[in-house]
Amino acid sequence: MSFSQSHLLGIEPLSPSDITAILDLADQYVDLNRREVKHSDALAGLTQINMFFENSTRTQASFELAGKRLGADVMSMAMQASSIKKGETLIDTALTLNAMHPDLLVVRHPHSGAVDLLAQKVKCAVLNAGDGRHEHPTQALLDALTIRRAKGRLHRLSIAICGDIAHSRVARSNILLLGKMENRVRLVGPPTLMPSQISEFGVEVFEDMREGLRDVDVVMMLRLQRERMDGGFIPSEREYYHRYGLDADKLSHAKPDAIVMHPGPMNRGVEIDGEIADDINRSVIQEQVEMGVAVRMAAMDLLARNLRARPKEVLA
Ligand code: NCD
């Protein structure tokens, strides 16, 4: 099984065999993470720098833990306090980083495309931890691993992605990944929260939640991303919950063994009922967090193998 990439910038450039290579290795790291001694030296001697220009709880913690468990020297830069706030450009930041010789750079940035730009300027492997509304590849990969382990396969499944699709990089990366692996993807939500170029995605769109969830294998809920909204996209949170919040009644339209997912952070009582989120028979939200560490370990391990196999200039 081969992994052909020098960076992990999105799901778009990945082949189905790249995706399978990450998931297969991640399965092994799930086992390692469940042992008492959770340590490997796959990244020993390498330096990993995390740069989060946007707030993050689980993604940053997960990347940090993943690097540490693989033996890398991990540094998380406090971007709030950095020179960026003093007007330094992304390109100057890249030059500064190059001088520090990192091997792996994990970046989250509020602007779509900023991570790709940085990857062109630095001489190391870059992992996109979320750029604007564009992509969040490790989230889609951890979701895929969670689905594959719960359902025993990652093809010919019917998956509903529900809620604020328009502002969601998680939705975009998941649509790309699930499509590449030959699943049927449905988008469910109000028209105001659907992306404008929806026809390009090759998915079915539903405005009614009960219709959209009918007989699906997976229900993936998304947060209302208010920080990316610049107007009234929904009438009120109460009305939104009534029409689109996942509760027992709406979930009863999905298959009886359908799983419930959410990337977090969750707004209970807005897009999901707290009892559904905590129902261990349906919700795999905690598994998603567990798979996140393993998937990030696998992605960094595979990138490091490619990094070691070629001269540094090729990555520039
Ligand atoms: C997501 C993100 O940042 O895009 N969260 C995450 O990484 N777990 C989704 C969100 O913020 O709603």
CSV table of N, CA, C and O in Angstrom, one decimal, residues 133-195:
chain,number,residue,atom,x,y,z
A,133,ARG,N,-12.9,27.9,4.9
A,133,ARG,CA,-14.0,27.0,4.5
A,133,ARG,C,-13.5,25.9,3.6
A,133,ARG,O,-14.3,25.2,3.0
A,134,HIS,N,-12.2,25.9,3.3
A,134,HIS,CA,-11.7,25.0,2.3
A,134,HIS,C,-11.6,23.6,2.6
A,134,HIS,O,-12.5,22.8,2.3
A,135,GLU,N,-10.6,23.2,3.4
A,135,GLU,CA,-10.5,21.7,3.7
A,135,GLU,C,-10.0,21.5,5.2
A,135,GLU,O,-9.4,22.4,5.8
A,136,HIS,N,-10.3,20.3,5.6
A,136,HIS,CA,-9.8,19.9,7.0
A,136,HIS,C,-9.6,18.4,6.8
A,136,HIS,O,-10.3,17.6,7.3
A,137,PRO,N,-8.5,18.1,6.1
A,137,PRO,CA,-8.3,16.6,5.7
A,137,PRO,C,-8.2,15.6,6.8
A,137,PRO,O,-8.8,14.5,6.7
A,138,THR,N,-7.5,16.0,7.9
A,138,THR,CA,-7.4,15.0,9.0
A,138,THR,C,-8.7,14.7,9.7
A,138,THR,O,-9.0,13.6,10.2
A,139,GLN,N,-9.6,15.7,9.7
A,139,GLN,CA,-11.0,15.5,10.2
A,139,GLN,C,-11.7,14.5,9.4
A,139,GLN,O,-12.3,13.5,9.9
A,140,ALA,N,-11.7,14.6,8.0
A,140,ALA,CA,-12.4,13.7,7.1
A,140,ALA,C,-11.8,12.3,7.3
A,140,ALA,O,-12.5,11.3,7.2
A,141,LEU,N,-10.4,12.2,7.4
A,141,LEU,CA,-9.8,10.9,7.6
A,141,LEU,C,-10.2,10.2,8.9
A,141,LEU,O,-10.4,9.0,8.9
A,142,LEU,N,-10.3,11.0,10.0
A,142,LEU,CA,-10.6,10.4,11.2
A,142,LEU,C,-12.1,10.0,11.2
A,142,LEU,O,-12.5,9.0,11.8
A,143,ASP,N,-12.9,10.8,10.5
A,143,ASP,CA,-14.3,10.4,10.3
A,143,ASP,C,-14.4,9.1,9.5
A,143,ASP,O,-15.2,8.2,9.9
A,144,ALA,N,-13.6,9.0,8.5
A,144,ALA,CA,-13.6,7.8,7.6
A,144,ALA,C,-13.2,6.6,8.4
A,144,ALA,O,-13.8,5.5,8.3
A,145,LEU,N,-12.2,6.7,9.3
A,145,LEU,CA,-11.7,5.6,10.1
A,145,LEU,C,-12.8,5.2,11.1
A,145,LEU,O,-13.0,4.0,11.3
A,146,THR,N,-13.4,6.2,11.7
A,146,THR,CA,-14.5,5.9,12.6
A,146,THR,C,-15.6,5.1,11.9
A,146,THR,O,-16.2,4.1,12.4
A,147,ILE,N,-16.0,5.5,10.7
A,147,ILE,CA,-17.1,4.9,10.0
A,147,ILE,C,-16.6,3.5,9.6
A,147,ILE,O,-17.4,2.5,9.7
A,148,ARG,N,-15.4,3.3,9.1
A,148,ARG,CA,-14.9,2.0,8.6
A,148,ARG,C,-14.9,1.0,9.8
A,148,ARG,O,-15.3,-0.2,9.6
A,149,ARG,N,-14.5,1.5,11.0
A,149,ARG,CA,-14.5,0.5,12.1
A,149,ARG,C,-15.9,0.2,12.6
A,149,ARG,O,-16.2,-0.9,13.0
A,150,ALA,N,-16.8,1.2,12.5
A,150,ALA,CA,-18.2,0.9,13.0
A,150,ALA,C,-19.0,0.1,12.0
A,150,ALA,O,-19.8,-0.7,12.4
A,151,LYS,N,-18.8,0.3,10.7
A,151,LYS,CA,-19.6,-0.3,9.7
A,151,LYS,C,-18.9,-1.5,9.0
A,151,LYS,O,-19.5,-2.2,8.2
A,152,GLY,N,-17.6,-1.6,9.3
A,152,GLY,CA,-16.9,-2.7,8.7
A,152,GLY,C,-16.5,-2.5,7.2
A,152,GLY,O,-15.9,-3.3,6.6
A,153,ARG,N,-16.8,-1.3,6.7
A,153,ARG,CA,-16.4,-1.0,5.3
A,153,ARG,C,-16.5,0.5,5.1
A,153,ARG,O,-17.2,1.2,5.9
A,154,LEU,N,-16.0,1.0,4.0
A,154,LEU,CA,-16.0,2.4,3.7
A,154,LEU,C,-16.4,2.6,2.2
A,154,LEU,O,-15.9,3.4,1.5
A,155,HIS,N,-17.4,1.8,1.8
A,155,HIS,CA,-17.9,2.0,0.4
A,155,HIS,C,-19.4,1.6,0.4
A,155,HIS,O,-19.8,0.8,1.3
A,156,ARG,N,-20.1,2.1,-0.5
A,156,ARG,CA,-21.5,1.8,-0.7
A,156,ARG,C,-22.3,2.0,0.6
A,156,ARG,O,-23.2,1.3,1.0
A,157,LEU,N,-22.0,3.1,1.3
A,157,LEU,CA,-22.7,3.5,2.5
A,157,LEU,C,-23.5,4.7,2.1
A,157,LEU,O,-23.1,5.5,1.3
A,158,SER,N,-24.6,4.9,2.9
A,158,SER,CA,-25.4,6.1,2.6
A,158,SER,C,-25.2,7.1,3.8
A,158,SER,O,-25.5,6.7,5.0
A,159,ILE,N,-24.7,8.3,3.6
A,159,ILE,CA,-24.2,9.1,4.6
A,159,ILE,C,-24.9,10.5,4.5
A,159,ILE,O,-24.8,11.1,3.4
A,160,ALA,N,-25.5,11.0,5.6
A,160,ALA,CA,-26.2,12.3,5.5
A,160,ALA,C,-25.3,13.3,6.3
A,160,ALA,O,-25.0,13.0,7.5
A,161,ILE,N,-24.9,14.4,5.7
A,161,ILE,CA,-24.1,15.4,6.3
A,161,ILE,C,-25.1,16.6,6.5
A,161,ILE,O,-25.7,17.0,5.6
A,162,CYS,N,-25.3,17.0,7.8
A,162,CYS,CA,-26.5,17.8,8.1
A,162,CYS,C,-26.1,19.1,8.8
A,162,CYS,O,-25.3,19.2,9.7
A,163,GLY,N,-26.7,20.2,8.3
A,163,GLY,CA,-26.6,21.5,9.0
A,163,GLY,C,-25.9,22.5,8.2
A,163,GLY,O,-26.2,22.7,7.0
A,164,ASP,N,-24.9,23.2,8.8
A,164,ASP,CA,-24.3,24.3,8.2
A,164,ASP,C,-23.2,23.9,7.2
A,164,ASP,O,-22.0,23.9,7.6
A,165,ILE,N,-23.6,23.4,6.0
A,165,ILE,CA,-22.6,22.9,5.0
A,165,ILE,C,-21.8,24.1,4.5
A,165,ILE,O,-20.6,24.0,4.2
A,166,ALA,N,-22.5,25.2,4.2
A,166,ALA,CA,-21.9,26.3,3.5
A,166,ALA,C,-20.6,26.8,4.1
A,166,ALA,O,-19.7,27.2,3.4
A,167,HIS,N,-20.5,26.8,5.5
A,167,HIS,CA,-19.4,27.4,6.1
A,167,HIS,C,-18.4,26.3,6.6
A,167,HIS,O,-17.4,26.6,7.3
A,168,SER,N,-18.6,25.1,6.2
A,168,SER,CA,-17.9,24.0,6.8
A,168,SER,C,-16.8,23.3,5.9
A,168,SER,O,-17.1,22.7,4.9
A,169,ARG,N,-15.6,23.4,6.4
A,169,ARG,CA,-14.5,22.7,5.7
A,169,ARG,C,-14.5,21.2,6.0
A,169,ARG,O,-14.1,20.4,5.3
A,170,VAL,N,-15.1,20.9,7.2
A,170,VAL,CA,-15.3,19.5,7.5
A,170,VAL,C,-16.2,18.8,6.5
A,170,VAL,O,-16.0,17.7,6.0
A,171,ALA,N,-17.3,19.5,6.1
A,171,ALA,CA,-18.3,19.0,5.1
A,171,ALA,C,-17.6,18.8,3.8
A,171,ALA,O,-17.6,17.8,3.2
A,172,ARG,N,-16.8,19.8,3.4
A,172,ARG,CA,-16.1,19.8,2.1
A,172,ARG,C,-15.2,18.6,2.0
A,172,ARG,O,-15.2,17.8,1.0
A,173,SER,N,-14.3,18.4,3.0
A,173,SER,CA,-13.4,17.3,3.0
A,173,SER,C,-14.1,16.0,3.0
A,173,SER,O,-13.7,15.0,2.4
A,174,ASN,N,-15.1,15.9,3.8
A,174,ASN,CA,-15.9,14.6,3.9
A,174,ASN,C,-16.6,14.3,2.6
A,174,ASN,O,-16.6,13.1,2.2
A,175,ILE,N,-17.2,15.3,1.9
A,175,ILE,CA,-17.8,15.0,0.7
A,175,ILE,C,-16.8,14.5,-0.3
A,175,ILE,O,-17.1,13.5,-1.0
A,176,LEU,N,-15.6,15.1,-0.4
A,176,LEU,CA,-14.6,14.6,-1.3
A,176,LEU,C,-14.2,13.2,-1.0
A,176,LEU,O,-14.1,12.3,-1.8
A,177,LEU,N,-13.9,13.0,0.3
A,177,LEU,CA,-13.4,11.6,0.7
A,177,LEU,C,-14.4,10.5,0.5
A,177,LEU,O,-14.2,9.5,-0.1
A,178,LEU,N,-15.6,10.8,1.0
A,178,LEU,CA,-16.6,9.8,0.9
A,178,LEU,C,-17.0,9.5,-0.6
A,178,LEU,O,-17.3,8.4,-1.0
A,179,GLY,N,-16.9,10.5,-1.4
A,179,GLY,CA,-17.2,10.3,-2.9
A,179,GLY,C,-16.1,9.5,-3.5
A,179,GLY,O,-16.4,8.6,-4.3
A,180,LYS,N,-14.8,9.8,-3.2
A,180,LYS,CA,-13.7,9.0,-3.7
A,180,LYS,C,-13.8,7.5,-3.4
A,180,LYS,O,-13.4,6.7,-4.1
A,181,MET,N,-14.4,7.3,-2.2
A,181,MET,CA,-14.5,5.9,-1.8
A,181,MET,C,-15.8,5.2,-2.2
A,181,MET,O,-16.2,4.2,-1.7
A,182,GLU,N,-16.5,5.9,-3.0
A,182,GLU,CA,-17.8,5.4,-3.6
A,182,GLU,C,-18.9,5.2,-2.6
A,182,GLU,O,-19.5,4.1,-2.5
A,183,ASN,N,-19.2,6.2,-1.9
A,183,ASN,CA,-20.4,6.2,-1.0
A,183,ASN,C,-21.4,7.1,-1.6
A,183,ASN,O,-21.1,8.0,-2.4
A,184,ARG,N,-22.6,7.0,-1.1
A,184,ARG,CA,-23.7,8.0,-1.5
A,184,ARG,C,-23.8,9.1,-0.4
A,184,ARG,O,-24.1,8.8,0.8
A,185,VAL,N,-23.6,10.3,-0.8
A,185,VAL,CA,-23.6,11.4,0.2
A,185,VAL,C,-24.8,12.2,0.0
A,185,VAL,O,-25.2,12.6,-1.1
A,186,ARG,N,-25.5,12.5,1.1
A,186,ARG,CA,-26.7,13.5,1.1
A,186,ARG,C,-26.3,14.7,1.9
A,186,ARG,O,-25.8,14.5,3.0
A,187,LEU,N,-26.7,15.8,1.4
A,187,LEU,CA,-26.5,17.0,2.3
A,187,LEU,C,-27.9,17.5,2.7
A,187,LEU,O,-28.9,17.5,1.9
A,188,VAL,N,-28.1,17.7,4.0
A,188,VAL,CA,-29.4,18.1,4.6
A,188,VAL,C,-29.3,19.4,5.3
A,188,VAL,O,-28.4,19.5,6.2
A,189,GLY,N,-30.1,20.4,5.0
A,189,GLY,CA,-30.1,21.6,5.7
A,189,GLY,C,-30.9,22.7,5.0
A,189,GLY,O,-31.4,22.4,3.9
A,190,PRO,N,-31.0,23.8,5.6
A,190,PRO,CA,-31.8,24.9,4.9
A,190,PRO,C,-31.0,25.4,3.7
A,190,PRO,O,-29.8,25.4,3.8
A,191,PRO,N,-31.7,25.9,2.7
A,191,PRO,CA,-31.0,26.4,1.5
A,191,PRO,C,-30.0,27.5,1.8
A,191,PRO,O,-29.0,27.6,1.1
A,192,THR,N,-30.3,28.3,2.9
A,192,THR,CA,-29.4,29.4,3.2
A,192,THR,C,-28.0,28.9,3.7
A,192,THR,O,-27.0,29.6,3.7
A,193,LEU,N,-28.0,27.6,4.1
A,193,LEU,CA,-26.7,27.0,4.6
A,193,LEU,C,-26.1,26.0,3.7
A,193,LEU,O,-25.2,25.2,4.0
A,194,MET,N,-26.6,26.0,2.4
A,194,MET,CA,-26.0,25.2,1.4
A,194,MET,C,-25.0,26.0,0.5
A,194,MET,O,-25.3,27.2,0.2
A,195,PRO,N,-23.9,25.4,0.2
A,195,PRO,CA,-22.9,26.2,-0.7
A,195,PRO,C,-23.5,26.5,-2.0
A,195,PRO,O,-24.4,25.8,-2.5
